[in-house]
PDB file of C-alpha atoms in Angstrom:
ATOM      1  CA  ILE A   1     -27.637 -25.961 -33.329  1.00  0.00           C
ATOM      2  CA  VAL A   2     -24.016 -26.521 -34.096  1.00  0.00           C
ATOM      3  CA  ALA A   3     -23.126 -30.180 -35.179  1.00  0.00           C
ATOM      4  CA  ILE A   4     -19.627 -31.196 -35.128  1.00  0.00           C
ATOM      5  CA  ASP A   5     -18.490 -34.423 -36.918  1.00  0.00           C
ATOM      6  CA  PHE A   6     -15.317 -35.047 -35.117  1.00  0.00           C
ATOM      7  CA  GLY A   7     -13.913 -37.776 -37.368  1.00  0.00           C
ATOM      8  CA  THR A   8     -10.977 -39.968 -37.204  1.00  0.00           C
ATOM      9  CA  SER A   9      -9.606 -38.755 -40.522  1.00  0.00           C
ATOM     10  CA  TYR A  10     -11.644 -35.622 -41.279  1.00  0.00           C
ATOM     11  CA  SER A  11     -13.731 -33.282 -39.118  1.00  0.00           C
ATOM     12  CA  GLY A  12     -16.217 -30.650 -40.050  1.00  0.00           C
ATOM     13  CA  TYR A  13     -19.599 -29.018 -38.763  1.00  0.00           C
ATOM     14  CA  CYS A  14     -22.600 -27.502 -39.921  1.00  0.00           C
ATOM     15  CA  PHE A  15     -25.295 -25.374 -38.214  1.00  0.00           C
ATOM     16  CA  SER A  16     -28.893 -24.323 -38.323  1.00  0.00           C
ATOM     17  CA  LEU A  17     -29.865 -20.918 -36.937  1.00  0.00           C
ATOM     18  CA  ALA A  18     -33.116 -20.496 -35.143  1.00  0.00           C
ATOM     19  CA  SER A  19     -34.662 -17.997 -37.845  1.00  0.00           C
ATOM     20  CA  GLY A  20     -34.231 -20.861 -40.487  1.00  0.00           C
ATOM     21  CA  THR A  21     -34.570 -24.108 -38.848  1.00  0.00           C
ATOM     22  CA  ASP A  22     -35.361 -26.039 -42.119  1.00  0.00           C
ATOM     23  CA  GLN A  23     -31.958 -24.653 -43.596  1.00  0.00           C
ATOM     24  CA  ILE A  24     -28.599 -26.518 -42.543  1.00  0.00           C
ATOM     25  CA  ARG A  25     -25.645 -24.597 -43.444  1.00  0.00           C
ATOM     26  CA  GLN A  26     -22.538 -26.472 -44.541  1.00  0.00           C
ATOM     27  CA  VAL A  27     -18.944 -25.017 -44.333  1.00  0.00           C
ATOM     28  CA  TYR A  28     -16.265 -25.854 -46.913  1.00  0.00           C
ATOM     29  CA  TRP A  29     -12.539 -25.972 -46.061  1.00  0.00           C
ATOM     30  CA  GLY A  30      -9.197 -25.531 -47.559  1.00  0.00           C
ATOM     31  CA  THR A  31      -9.984 -22.754 -50.101  1.00  0.00           C
ATOM     32  CA  GLU A  32      -6.755 -20.919 -48.911  1.00  0.00           C
ATOM     33  CA  HIS A  33      -4.883 -23.937 -50.136  1.00  0.00           C
ATOM     34  CA  GLY A  34      -6.809 -24.323 -53.418  1.00  0.00           C
ATOM     35  CA  LEU A  35      -9.033 -26.857 -52.202  1.00  0.00           C
ATOM     36  CA  LYS A  36     -12.928 -26.909 -51.330  1.00  0.00           C
ATOM     37  CA  THR A  37     -13.975 -29.852 -49.016  1.00  0.00           C
ATOM     38  CA  PRO A  38     -16.768 -30.510 -46.752  1.00  0.00           C
ATOM     39  CA  LYS A  39     -14.327 -31.388 -44.054  1.00  0.00           C
ATOM     40  CA  THR A  40     -10.741 -30.574 -42.929  1.00  0.00           C
ATOM     41  CA  PRO A  41      -8.222 -33.268 -41.772  1.00  0.00           C
ATOM     42  CA  THR A  42      -8.473 -34.104 -38.016  1.00  0.00           C
ATOM     43  CA  CYS A  43      -4.883 -32.951 -37.423  1.00  0.00           C
ATOM     44  CA  ILE A  44      -3.599 -30.427 -34.752  1.00  0.00           C
ATOM     45  CA  LEU A  45      -0.289 -28.823 -34.283  1.00  0.00           C
ATOM     46  CA  PHE A  46       1.092 -27.485 -31.103  1.00  0.00           C
ATOM     47  CA  ASN A  47       4.309 -25.501 -31.061  1.00  0.00           C
ATOM     48  CA  GLN A  48       7.573 -26.458 -28.994  1.00  0.00           C
ATOM     49  CA  LYS A  49       6.045 -24.357 -25.888  1.00  0.00           C
ATOM     50  CA  GLN A  50       2.886 -26.834 -26.129  1.00  0.00           C
ATOM     51  CA  GLU A  51       0.937 -23.978 -27.420  1.00  0.00           C
ATOM     52  CA  PHE A  52      -2.058 -24.529 -29.835  1.00  0.00           C
ATOM     53  CA  ARG A  53      -1.017 -23.163 -33.119  1.00  0.00           C
ATOM     54  CA  LYS A  54      -3.067 -24.836 -36.293  1.00  0.00           C
ATOM     55  CA  PHE A  55      -5.941 -27.194 -37.025  1.00  0.00           C
ATOM     56  CA  GLY A  56      -6.940 -29.175 -40.226  1.00  0.00           C
ATOM     57  CA  TYR A  57      -5.332 -28.160 -43.530  1.00  0.00           C
ATOM     58  CA  ASP A  58      -3.560 -25.199 -41.855  1.00  0.00           C
ATOM     59  CA  ALA A  59      -2.017 -27.679 -39.315  1.00  0.00           C
ATOM     60  CA  VAL A  60      -0.820 -30.117 -42.030  1.00  0.00           C
ATOM     61  CA  MET A  61       0.619 -27.404 -44.316  1.00  0.00           C
ATOM     62  CA  LYS A  62       2.472 -25.337 -41.186  1.00  0.00           C
ATOM     63  CA  TYR A  63       3.896 -28.773 -40.184  1.00  0.00           C
ATOM     64  CA  LYS A  64       5.123 -29.558 -43.568  1.00  0.00           C
ATOM     65  CA  SER A  65       6.699 -26.269 -44.052  1.00  0.00           C
ATOM     66  CA  LEU A  66       8.759 -26.556 -40.895  1.00  0.00           C
ATOM     67  CA  PRO A  67      12.488 -27.329 -41.424  1.00  0.00           C
ATOM     68  CA  SER A  68      13.065 -30.922 -40.040  1.00  0.00           C
ATOM     69  CA  SER A  69      15.214 -29.625 -37.127  1.00  0.00           C
ATOM     70  CA  GLU A  70      12.414 -27.329 -36.054  1.00  0.00           C
ATOM     71  CA  ALA A  71       9.701 -29.779 -36.463  1.00  0.00           C
ATOM     72  CA  ASP A  72      11.143 -32.160 -34.012  1.00  0.00           C
ATOM     73  CA  ASN A  73      10.343 -29.714 -31.378  1.00  0.00           C
ATOM     74  CA  TRP A  74       6.530 -29.513 -32.342  1.00  0.00           C
ATOM     75  CA  TYR A  75       3.710 -31.503 -31.623  1.00  0.00           C
ATOM     76  CA  PHE A  76       1.660 -32.678 -34.570  1.00  0.00           C
ATOM     77  CA  PHE A  77      -1.231 -35.006 -34.140  1.00  0.00           C
ATOM     78  CA  GLN A  78      -3.161 -37.057 -36.665  1.00  0.00           C
ATOM     79  CA  ASN A  79      -5.489 -40.070 -36.621  1.00  0.00           C
ATOM     80  CA  PHE A  80      -5.616 -39.618 -32.611  1.00  0.00           C
ATOM     81  CA  LYS A  81      -9.348 -39.865 -32.219  1.00  0.00           C
ATOM     82  CA  MET A  82      -9.634 -43.649 -32.060  1.00  0.00           C
ATOM     83  CA  LYS A  83      -7.007 -43.828 -29.195  1.00  0.00           C
ATOM     84  CA  LEU A  84     -10.134 -43.521 -27.135  1.00  0.00           C
ATOM     85  CA  TYR A  85     -11.346 -46.812 -28.316  1.00  0.00           C
ATOM     86  CA  ASN A  86     -10.406 -50.079 -26.506  1.00  0.00           C
ATOM     87  CA  THR A  87      -8.790 -48.378 -23.747  1.00  0.00           C
ATOM     88  CA  VAL A  88      -9.681 -46.885 -20.348  1.00  0.00           C
ATOM     89  CA  ALA A  89     -10.153 -43.132 -21.378  1.00  0.00           C
ATOM     90  CA  THR A  90      -9.105 -41.112 -18.394  1.00  0.00           C
ATOM     91  CA  SER A  91      -8.515 -37.398 -17.976  1.00  0.00           C
ATOM     92  CA  GLY A  92      -4.927 -38.112 -17.279  1.00  0.00           C
ATOM     93  CA  MET A  93      -4.006 -40.187 -20.414  1.00  0.00           C
ATOM     94  CA  GLU A  94      -1.457 -38.994 -22.851  1.00  0.00           C
ATOM     95  CA  LEU A  95      -1.199 -39.137 -26.807  1.00  0.00           C
ATOM     96  CA  LYS A  96       1.897 -39.517 -28.825  1.00  0.00           C
ATOM     97  CA  ALA A  97       2.710 -36.893 -31.512  1.00  0.00           C
ATOM     98  CA  SER A  98       4.089 -37.993 -34.737  1.00  0.00           C
ATOM     99  CA  ASN A  99       7.671 -37.488 -33.398  1.00  0.00           C
ATOM    100  CA  GLY A 100       6.930 -39.468 -30.290  1.00  0.00           C
ATOM    101  CA  LYS A 101       6.647 -36.638 -27.759  1.00  0.00           C
ATOM    102  CA  THR A 102       3.489 -36.851 -25.765  1.00  0.00           C
ATOM    103  CA  LEU A 103       0.872 -34.212 -24.556  1.00  0.00           C
ATOM    104  CA  PRO A 104      -2.367 -34.926 -22.520  1.00  0.00           C
ATOM    105  CA  ALA A 105      -5.150 -36.222 -24.654  1.00  0.00           C
ATOM    106  CA  LEU A 106      -7.450 -33.845 -22.727  1.00  0.00           C
ATOM    107  CA  THR A 107      -5.473 -30.915 -24.242  1.00  0.00           C
ATOM    108  CA  VAL A 108      -5.302 -32.287 -27.749  1.00  0.00           C
ATOM    109  CA  PHE A 109      -9.050 -33.048 -27.825  1.00  0.00           C
ATOM    110  CA  SER A 110     -10.338 -29.863 -26.079  1.00  0.00           C
ATOM    111  CA  GLU A 111      -7.928 -27.676 -28.429  1.00  0.00           C
ATOM    112  CA  SER A 112      -9.410 -29.268 -31.426  1.00  0.00           C
ATOM    113  CA  LEU A 113     -13.076 -28.680 -30.125  1.00  0.00           C
ATOM    114  CA  ARG A 114     -12.110 -25.132 -29.188  1.00  0.00           C
ATOM    115  CA  TYR A 115     -10.856 -24.568 -32.668  1.00  0.00           C
ATOM    116  CA  LEU A 116     -14.135 -25.767 -34.286  1.00  0.00           C
ATOM    117  CA  LYS A 117     -16.156 -23.921 -31.766  1.00  0.00           C
ATOM    118  CA  GLU A 118     -14.350 -20.594 -32.634  1.00  0.00           C
ATOM    119  CA  HIS A 119     -14.555 -21.266 -36.338  1.00  0.00           C
ATOM    120  CA  ALA A 120     -18.277 -22.019 -36.057  1.00  0.00           C
ATOM    121  CA  LEU A 121     -19.025 -18.815 -33.985  1.00  0.00           C
ATOM    122  CA  ASN A 122     -17.189 -16.881 -36.649  1.00  0.00           C
ATOM    123  CA  THR A 123     -19.064 -18.358 -39.355  1.00  0.00           C
ATOM    124  CA  ILE A 124     -22.412 -17.806 -37.813  1.00  0.00           C
ATOM    125  CA  GLN A 125     -21.424 -14.302 -37.194  1.00  0.00           C
ATOM    126  CA  GLU A 126     -20.655 -13.885 -40.937  1.00  0.00           C
ATOM    127  CA  ALA A 127     -23.800 -15.853 -42.026  1.00  0.00           C
ATOM    128  CA  SER A 128     -26.197 -13.844 -39.933  1.00  0.00           C
ATOM    129  CA  PHE A 129     -24.460 -10.521 -39.527  1.00  0.00           C
ATOM    130  CA  GLN A 130     -24.772 -10.943 -35.717  1.00  0.00           C
ATOM    131  CA  THR A 131     -22.602 -11.957 -32.786  1.00  0.00           C
ATOM    132  CA  VAL A 132     -23.988 -14.951 -30.847  1.00  0.00           C
ATOM    133  CA  TYR A 133     -23.867 -12.770 -27.643  1.00  0.00           C
ATOM    134  CA  ASP A 134     -25.334 -15.562 -25.276  1.00  0.00           C
ATOM    135  CA  GLN A 135     -23.534 -18.816 -26.321  1.00  0.00           C
ATOM    136  CA  GLU A 136     -26.012 -20.682 -23.839  1.00  0.00           C
ATOM    137  CA  GLU A 137     -28.522 -20.306 -26.747  1.00  0.00           C
ATOM    138  CA  ILE A 138     -26.260 -22.733 -28.746  1.00  0.00           C
ATOM    139  CA  THR A 139     -26.940 -26.683 -28.402  1.00  0.00           C
ATOM    140  CA  TRP A 140     -23.827 -28.569 -29.549  1.00  0.00           C
ATOM    141  CA  VAL A 141     -23.797 -32.005 -31.040  1.00  0.00           C
ATOM    142  CA  ILE A 142     -20.621 -33.950 -31.135  1.00  0.00           C
ATOM    143  CA  THR A 143     -20.688 -37.296 -33.019  1.00  0.00           C
ATOM    144  CA  VAL A 144     -18.860 -40.361 -31.676  1.00  0.00           C
ATOM    145  CA  PRO A 145     -18.672 -43.829 -32.742  1.00  0.00           C
ATOM    146  CA  ALA A 146     -21.046 -46.379 -31.392  1.00  0.00           C
ATOM    147  CA  ILE A 147     -18.429 -48.815 -30.560  1.00  0.00           C
ATOM    148  CA  TRP A 148     -17.047 -46.203 -27.686  1.00  0.00           C
ATOM    149  CA  SER A 149     -17.479 -47.061 -24.093  1.00  0.00           C
ATOM    150  CA  ALA A 150     -19.233 -44.778 -21.741  1.00  0.00           C
ATOM    151  CA  ALA A 151     -16.101 -43.433 -20.328  1.00  0.00           C
ATOM    152  CA  ALA A 152     -14.827 -42.396 -23.902  1.00  0.00           C
ATOM    153  CA  ARG A 153     -18.172 -40.488 -24.317  1.00  0.00           C
ATOM    154  CA  GLN A 154     -17.609 -38.925 -20.936  1.00  0.00           C
ATOM    155  CA  PHE A 155     -14.269 -37.830 -21.921  1.00  0.00           C
ATOM    156  CA  MET A 156     -15.500 -36.108 -24.874  1.00  0.00           C
ATOM    157  CA  ARG A 157     -17.883 -34.290 -22.808  1.00  0.00           C
ATOM    158  CA  LEU A 158     -14.929 -33.209 -20.457  1.00  0.00           C
ATOM    159  CA  ALA A 159     -13.222 -32.220 -23.621  1.00  0.00           C
ATOM    160  CA  ALA A 160     -16.096 -30.038 -24.746  1.00  0.00           C
ATOM    161  CA  LYS A 161     -16.299 -28.437 -21.194  1.00  0.00           C
ATOM    162  CA  GLU A 162     -12.657 -27.747 -21.238  1.00  0.00           C
ATOM    163  CA  ALA A 163     -12.920 -26.136 -24.798  1.00  0.00           C
ATOM    164  CA  GLY A 164     -15.683 -23.875 -23.406  1.00  0.00           C
ATOM    165  CA  LEU A 165     -18.616 -25.506 -25.411  1.00  0.00           C
ATOM    166  CA  ILE A 166     -20.508 -26.031 -22.145  1.00  0.00           C
ATOM    167  CA  SER A 167     -20.200 -24.498 -18.643  1.00  0.00           C
ATOM    168  CA  ASP A 168     -20.768 -27.736 -16.541  1.00  0.00           C
ATOM    169  CA  MET A 169     -20.740 -31.565 -17.271  1.00  0.00           C
ATOM    170  CA  ILE A 170     -24.507 -31.974 -16.953  1.00  0.00           C
ATOM    171  CA  SER A 171     -25.353 -29.321 -19.371  1.00  0.00           C
ATOM    172  CA  GLU A 172     -28.196 -30.272 -21.706  1.00  0.00           C
ATOM    173  CA  LYS A 173     -26.621 -27.885 -24.255  1.00  0.00           C
ATOM    174  CA  LEU A 174     -24.233 -30.635 -25.307  1.00  0.00           C
ATOM    175  CA  ILE A 175     -25.494 -33.822 -27.077  1.00  0.00           C
ATOM    176  CA  ILE A 176     -23.229 -36.688 -27.617  1.00  0.00           C
ATOM    177  CA  ALA A 177     -24.748 -38.550 -30.632  1.00  0.00           C
ATOM    178  CA  LEU A 178     -23.873 -41.843 -31.799  1.00  0.00           C
ATOM    179  CA  GLU A 179     -22.608 -41.523 -35.320  1.00  0.00           C
ATOM    180  CA  PRO A 180     -25.004 -44.430 -36.868  1.00  0.00           C
ATOM    181  CA  GLU A 181     -27.887 -42.907 -35.232  1.00  0.00           C
ATOM    182  CA  ALA A 182     -26.854 -39.352 -36.693  1.00  0.00           C
ATOM    183  CA  ALA A 183     -26.695 -40.921 -40.171  1.00  0.00           C
ATOM    184  CA  SER A 184     -29.819 -42.777 -39.701  1.00  0.00           C
ATOM    185  CA  LEU A 185     -31.661 -39.539 -38.778  1.00  0.00           C
ATOM    186  CA  TRP A 186     -30.160 -37.854 -41.747  1.00  0.00           C
ATOM    187  CA  CYS A 187     -31.331 -40.459 -44.108  1.00  0.00           C
ATOM    188  CA  LYS A 188     -34.839 -40.149 -42.685  1.00  0.00           C
ATOM    189  CA  GLN A 189     -34.783 -36.537 -43.223  1.00  0.00           C
ATOM    190  CA  LEU A 190     -33.741 -37.149 -46.890  1.00  0.00           C
TER     191      LEU A 190
END
């Protein structure tokens, strides 16, 4: 099981392997930047060709290091998650980057999830010394705010499909969990 907390400001994940179901493993971020945090900023960076480049601390550091003349041509997104709240979330909606340029929201969300997926698979391989050959073995959990509409939750499912977490929209290998319910279950666990 890989549980992704796709946060408004910070994101992260933890996982549990079938061989050790009682052991939940958490990941720490930012060590290459002199930090050690349980989450990384929910920021994503695309280059001038609209290609994914960086996520999290790496996106922030890269964007800040760009000369201002060059930064104007890149696409840096932060605090974009709540754009799905109080709006009609559709697969064709656009999001504005810091510089006002736009990209499809589905691209921004799916590339963020793709990055977290790849990071998780690499971490699991390092933790267990084995590659996850059959990704169908993984159950993915993505948390969303309870205040989100059914359309916004469906948009996250579509983004997960685009990111390769699941192969079809009705897959039972993806659980969209409401944040307060996930928190409640964790408190019960403690």
